[in-house]
Short mmCIF file of C-alpha atoms in Angstrom, two decimals:
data_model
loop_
_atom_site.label_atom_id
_atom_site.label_comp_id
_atom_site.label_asym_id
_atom_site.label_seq_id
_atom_site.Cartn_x
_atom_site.Cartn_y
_atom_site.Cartn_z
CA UNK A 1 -19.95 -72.88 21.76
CA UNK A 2 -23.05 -71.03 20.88
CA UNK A 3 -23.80 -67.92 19.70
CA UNK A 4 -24.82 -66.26 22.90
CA UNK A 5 -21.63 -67.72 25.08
CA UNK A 6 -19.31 -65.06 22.78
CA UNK A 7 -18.78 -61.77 24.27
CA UNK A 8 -20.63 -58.81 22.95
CA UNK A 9 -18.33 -56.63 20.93
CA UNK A 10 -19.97 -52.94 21.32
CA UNK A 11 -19.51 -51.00 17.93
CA UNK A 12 -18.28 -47.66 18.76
CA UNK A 13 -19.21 -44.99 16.67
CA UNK A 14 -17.56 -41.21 16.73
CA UNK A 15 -16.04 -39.17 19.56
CA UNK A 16 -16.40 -38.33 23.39
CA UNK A 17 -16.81 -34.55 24.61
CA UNK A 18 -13.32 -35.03 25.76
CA UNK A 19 -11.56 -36.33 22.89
CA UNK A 20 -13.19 -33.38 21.07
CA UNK A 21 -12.19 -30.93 23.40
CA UNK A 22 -8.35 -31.82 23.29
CA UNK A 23 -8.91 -32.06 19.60
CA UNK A 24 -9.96 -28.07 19.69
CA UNK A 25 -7.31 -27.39 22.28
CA UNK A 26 -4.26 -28.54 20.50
CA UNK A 27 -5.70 -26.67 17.08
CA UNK A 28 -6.30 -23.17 19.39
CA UNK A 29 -2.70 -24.00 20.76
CA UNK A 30 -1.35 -24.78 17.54
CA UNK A 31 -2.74 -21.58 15.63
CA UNK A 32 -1.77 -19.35 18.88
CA UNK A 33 2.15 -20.26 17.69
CA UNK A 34 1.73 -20.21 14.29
CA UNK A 35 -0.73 -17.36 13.30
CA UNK A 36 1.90 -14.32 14.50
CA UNK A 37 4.47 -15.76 12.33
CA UNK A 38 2.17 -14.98 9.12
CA UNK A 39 1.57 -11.38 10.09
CA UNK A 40 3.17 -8.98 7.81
CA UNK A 41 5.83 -6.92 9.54
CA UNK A 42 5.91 -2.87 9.36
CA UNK A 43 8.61 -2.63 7.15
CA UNK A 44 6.86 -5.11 4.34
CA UNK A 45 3.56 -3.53 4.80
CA UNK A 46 5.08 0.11 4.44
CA UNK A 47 7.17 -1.34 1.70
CA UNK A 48 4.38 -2.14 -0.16
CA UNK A 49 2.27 0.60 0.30
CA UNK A 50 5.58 2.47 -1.44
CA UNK A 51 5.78 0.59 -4.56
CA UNK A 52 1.66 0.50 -5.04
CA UNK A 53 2.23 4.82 -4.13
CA UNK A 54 5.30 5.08 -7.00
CA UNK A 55 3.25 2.95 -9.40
CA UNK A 56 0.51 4.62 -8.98
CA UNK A 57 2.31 8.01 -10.06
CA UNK A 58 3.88 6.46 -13.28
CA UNK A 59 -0.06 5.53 -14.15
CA UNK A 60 -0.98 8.75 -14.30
CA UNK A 61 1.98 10.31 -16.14
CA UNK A 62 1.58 7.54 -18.66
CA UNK A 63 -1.73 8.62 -18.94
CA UNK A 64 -0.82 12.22 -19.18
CA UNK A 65 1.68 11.56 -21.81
CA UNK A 66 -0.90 9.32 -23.53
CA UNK A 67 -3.63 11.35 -23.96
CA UNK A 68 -1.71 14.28 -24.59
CA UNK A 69 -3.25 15.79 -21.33
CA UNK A 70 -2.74 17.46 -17.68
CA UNK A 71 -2.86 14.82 -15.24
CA UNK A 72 -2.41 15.32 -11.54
CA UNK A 73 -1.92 12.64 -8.09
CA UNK A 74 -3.21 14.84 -4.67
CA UNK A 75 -1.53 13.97 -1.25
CA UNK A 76 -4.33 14.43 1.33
CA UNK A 77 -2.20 13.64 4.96
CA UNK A 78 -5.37 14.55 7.03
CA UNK A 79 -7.47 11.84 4.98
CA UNK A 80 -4.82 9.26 4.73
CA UNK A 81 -5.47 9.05 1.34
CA UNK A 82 -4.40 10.13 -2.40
CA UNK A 83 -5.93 10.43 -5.97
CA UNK A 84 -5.49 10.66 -9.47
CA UNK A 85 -6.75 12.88 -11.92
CA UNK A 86 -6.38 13.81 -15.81
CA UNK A 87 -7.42 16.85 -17.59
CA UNK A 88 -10.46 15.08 -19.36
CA UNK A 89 -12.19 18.04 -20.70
CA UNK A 90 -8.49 19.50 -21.82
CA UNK A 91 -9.20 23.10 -20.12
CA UNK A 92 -5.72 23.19 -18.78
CA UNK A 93 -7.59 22.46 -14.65
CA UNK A 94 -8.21 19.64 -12.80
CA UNK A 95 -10.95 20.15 -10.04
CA UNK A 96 -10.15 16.93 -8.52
CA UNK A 97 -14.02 15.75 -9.11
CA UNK A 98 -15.15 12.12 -9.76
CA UNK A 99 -15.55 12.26 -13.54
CA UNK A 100 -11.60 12.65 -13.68
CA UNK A 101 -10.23 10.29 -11.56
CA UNK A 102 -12.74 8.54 -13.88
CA UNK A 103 -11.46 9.70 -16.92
CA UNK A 104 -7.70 8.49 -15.56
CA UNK A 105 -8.78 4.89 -15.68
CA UNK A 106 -6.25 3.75 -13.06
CA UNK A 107 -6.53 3.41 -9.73
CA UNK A 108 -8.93 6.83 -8.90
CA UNK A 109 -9.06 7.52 -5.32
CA UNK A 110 -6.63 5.18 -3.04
CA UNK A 111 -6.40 4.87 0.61
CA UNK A 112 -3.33 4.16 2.30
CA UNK A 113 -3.40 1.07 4.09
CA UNK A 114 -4.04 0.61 7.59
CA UNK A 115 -1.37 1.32 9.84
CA UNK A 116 0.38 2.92 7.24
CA UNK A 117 0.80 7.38 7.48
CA UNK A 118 2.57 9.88 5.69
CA UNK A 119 5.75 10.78 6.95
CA UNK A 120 9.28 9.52 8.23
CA UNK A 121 9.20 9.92 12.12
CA UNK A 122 13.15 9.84 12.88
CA UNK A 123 14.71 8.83 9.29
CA UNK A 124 16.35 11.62 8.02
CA UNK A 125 15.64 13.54 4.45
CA UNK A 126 16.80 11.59 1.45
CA UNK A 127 19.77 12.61 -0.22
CA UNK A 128 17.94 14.44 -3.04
CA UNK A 129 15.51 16.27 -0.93
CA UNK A 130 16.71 19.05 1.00
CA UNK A 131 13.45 20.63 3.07
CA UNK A 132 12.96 17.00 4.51
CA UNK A 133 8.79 17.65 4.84
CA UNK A 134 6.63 14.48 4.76
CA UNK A 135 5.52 16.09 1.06
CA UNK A 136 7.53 18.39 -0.22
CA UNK A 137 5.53 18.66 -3.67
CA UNK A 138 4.15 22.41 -4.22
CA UNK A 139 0.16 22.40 -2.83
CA UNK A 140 0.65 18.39 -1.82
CA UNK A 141 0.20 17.32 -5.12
CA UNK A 142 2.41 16.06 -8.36
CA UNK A 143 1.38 17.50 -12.02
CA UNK A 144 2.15 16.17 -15.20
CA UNK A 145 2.25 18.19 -18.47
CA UNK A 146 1.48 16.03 -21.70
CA UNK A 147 4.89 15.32 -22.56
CA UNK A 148 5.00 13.55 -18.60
CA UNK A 149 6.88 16.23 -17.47
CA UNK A 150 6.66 17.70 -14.14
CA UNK A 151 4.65 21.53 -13.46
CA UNK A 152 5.83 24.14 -12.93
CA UNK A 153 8.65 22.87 -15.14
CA UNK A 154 11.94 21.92 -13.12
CA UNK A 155 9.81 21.43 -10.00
CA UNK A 156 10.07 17.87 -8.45
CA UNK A 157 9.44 16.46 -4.93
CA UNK A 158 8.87 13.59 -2.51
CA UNK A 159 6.17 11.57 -0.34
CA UNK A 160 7.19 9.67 3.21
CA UNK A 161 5.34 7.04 3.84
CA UNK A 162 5.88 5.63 7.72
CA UNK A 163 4.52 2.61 9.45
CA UNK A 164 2.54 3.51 12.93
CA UNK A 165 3.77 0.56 14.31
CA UNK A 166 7.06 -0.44 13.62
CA UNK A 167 9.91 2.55 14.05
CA UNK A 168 12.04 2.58 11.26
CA UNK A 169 9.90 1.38 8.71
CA UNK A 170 9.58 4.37 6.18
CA UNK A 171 10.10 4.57 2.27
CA UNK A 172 10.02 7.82 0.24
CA UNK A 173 8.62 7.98 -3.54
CA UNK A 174 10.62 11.08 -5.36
CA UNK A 175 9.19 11.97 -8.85
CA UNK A 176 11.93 14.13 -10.43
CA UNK A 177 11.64 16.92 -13.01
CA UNK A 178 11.65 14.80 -15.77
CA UNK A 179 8.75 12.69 -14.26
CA UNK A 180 10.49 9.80 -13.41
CA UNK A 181 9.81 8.30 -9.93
CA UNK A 182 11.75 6.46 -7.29
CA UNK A 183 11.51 4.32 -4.49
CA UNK A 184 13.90 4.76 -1.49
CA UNK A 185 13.45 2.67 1.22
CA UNK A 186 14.94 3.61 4.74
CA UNK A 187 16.85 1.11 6.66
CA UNK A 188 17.79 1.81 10.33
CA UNK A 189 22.02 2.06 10.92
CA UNK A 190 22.52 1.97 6.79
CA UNK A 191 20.63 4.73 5.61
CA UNK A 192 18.74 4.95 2.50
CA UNK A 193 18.87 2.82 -0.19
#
């Protein structure tokens, strides 16, 4: 036989449109099923939120005990937001201005995450709080003397923090006299824990 009596094998080189396009579709299909599952749920996201919150507040009374100086963390519900502060000029006031959330050296001014609000919807009060407000600290904000104490002396309170999305999911950060702070987290038919 000669050469040109063999049949012509055709090298094929890469893909058709429509190999492509099934490619694509069973990756779109694929990621449709498997994308929701990585979402984080309400409760996890709100849980978070709540122990980033709580650690926040020991920051600053570590820093108030520290430095030997006032420190403060300011609830603002309308702004979705809070802040820390510390007496840096030791005049016995915080103004809530840049240089000290500056002069706190933790986490300054913090948003709260998206979907994430102050309050508890329907959860009810925690055990130790009895006027059940979404903050029930004096003027929406926690003090610290420089011994880490609470102000006014004896005086305590609590933040709610609620997911927008997901009923039920709501924790609540108590700092108690002493200064030490809490994490409750609410769980739907059990209560707080």
């Amino acid at each position: 036989m000669q050469p040109s009596q063999f049949p012509k094998l055709v090298a094929r080189h890469g893909y058709t449109i429509l190999e492509l396009v099934v490619v694509v579709a069973i990756v779109g299909i694929t990621m449709g099923i498997v994308a929701p599952r990585f979402r984080m749920s309400g409760t996890t996201a709100v849980q978070l939120a709540g122990t980033q919150m709580a650690q926040d507040i020991d920051v600053t009374r570590t820093r108030a005990l520290t430095t030997r100086q006032m420190s403060r963390v300011a609830f603002r519900q309308s702004q979705k937001a809070y802040g820390g502060y510390l007496d840096h000029d030791d005049n016995g006031t915080i103004g809530e201005v840049a240089v000290e959330w500056q002069e706190l050296r933790g986490f300054g001014e913090r948003a709260l995450p998206p979907g994430i609000v102050y309050g508890r919807a329907s959860a009810p009060p925690i055990p130790d709080d009895p006027s059940g407000g979404d903050i029930t600290f004096a003027g929406s904000r926690v003090e610290f003397d420089s011994r880490g104490l609470t102000i006014p002396q004896g005086s305590g309170g609590v933040v709610y923090l609620r997911s927008e999305h997901e009923a039920g999911a709501v924790v609540a950060i108590s700092v108690a006299p002493s200064g030490n702070t809490r994490l409750w987290t609410f769980k739907p038919g059990e209560g707080w824990q």
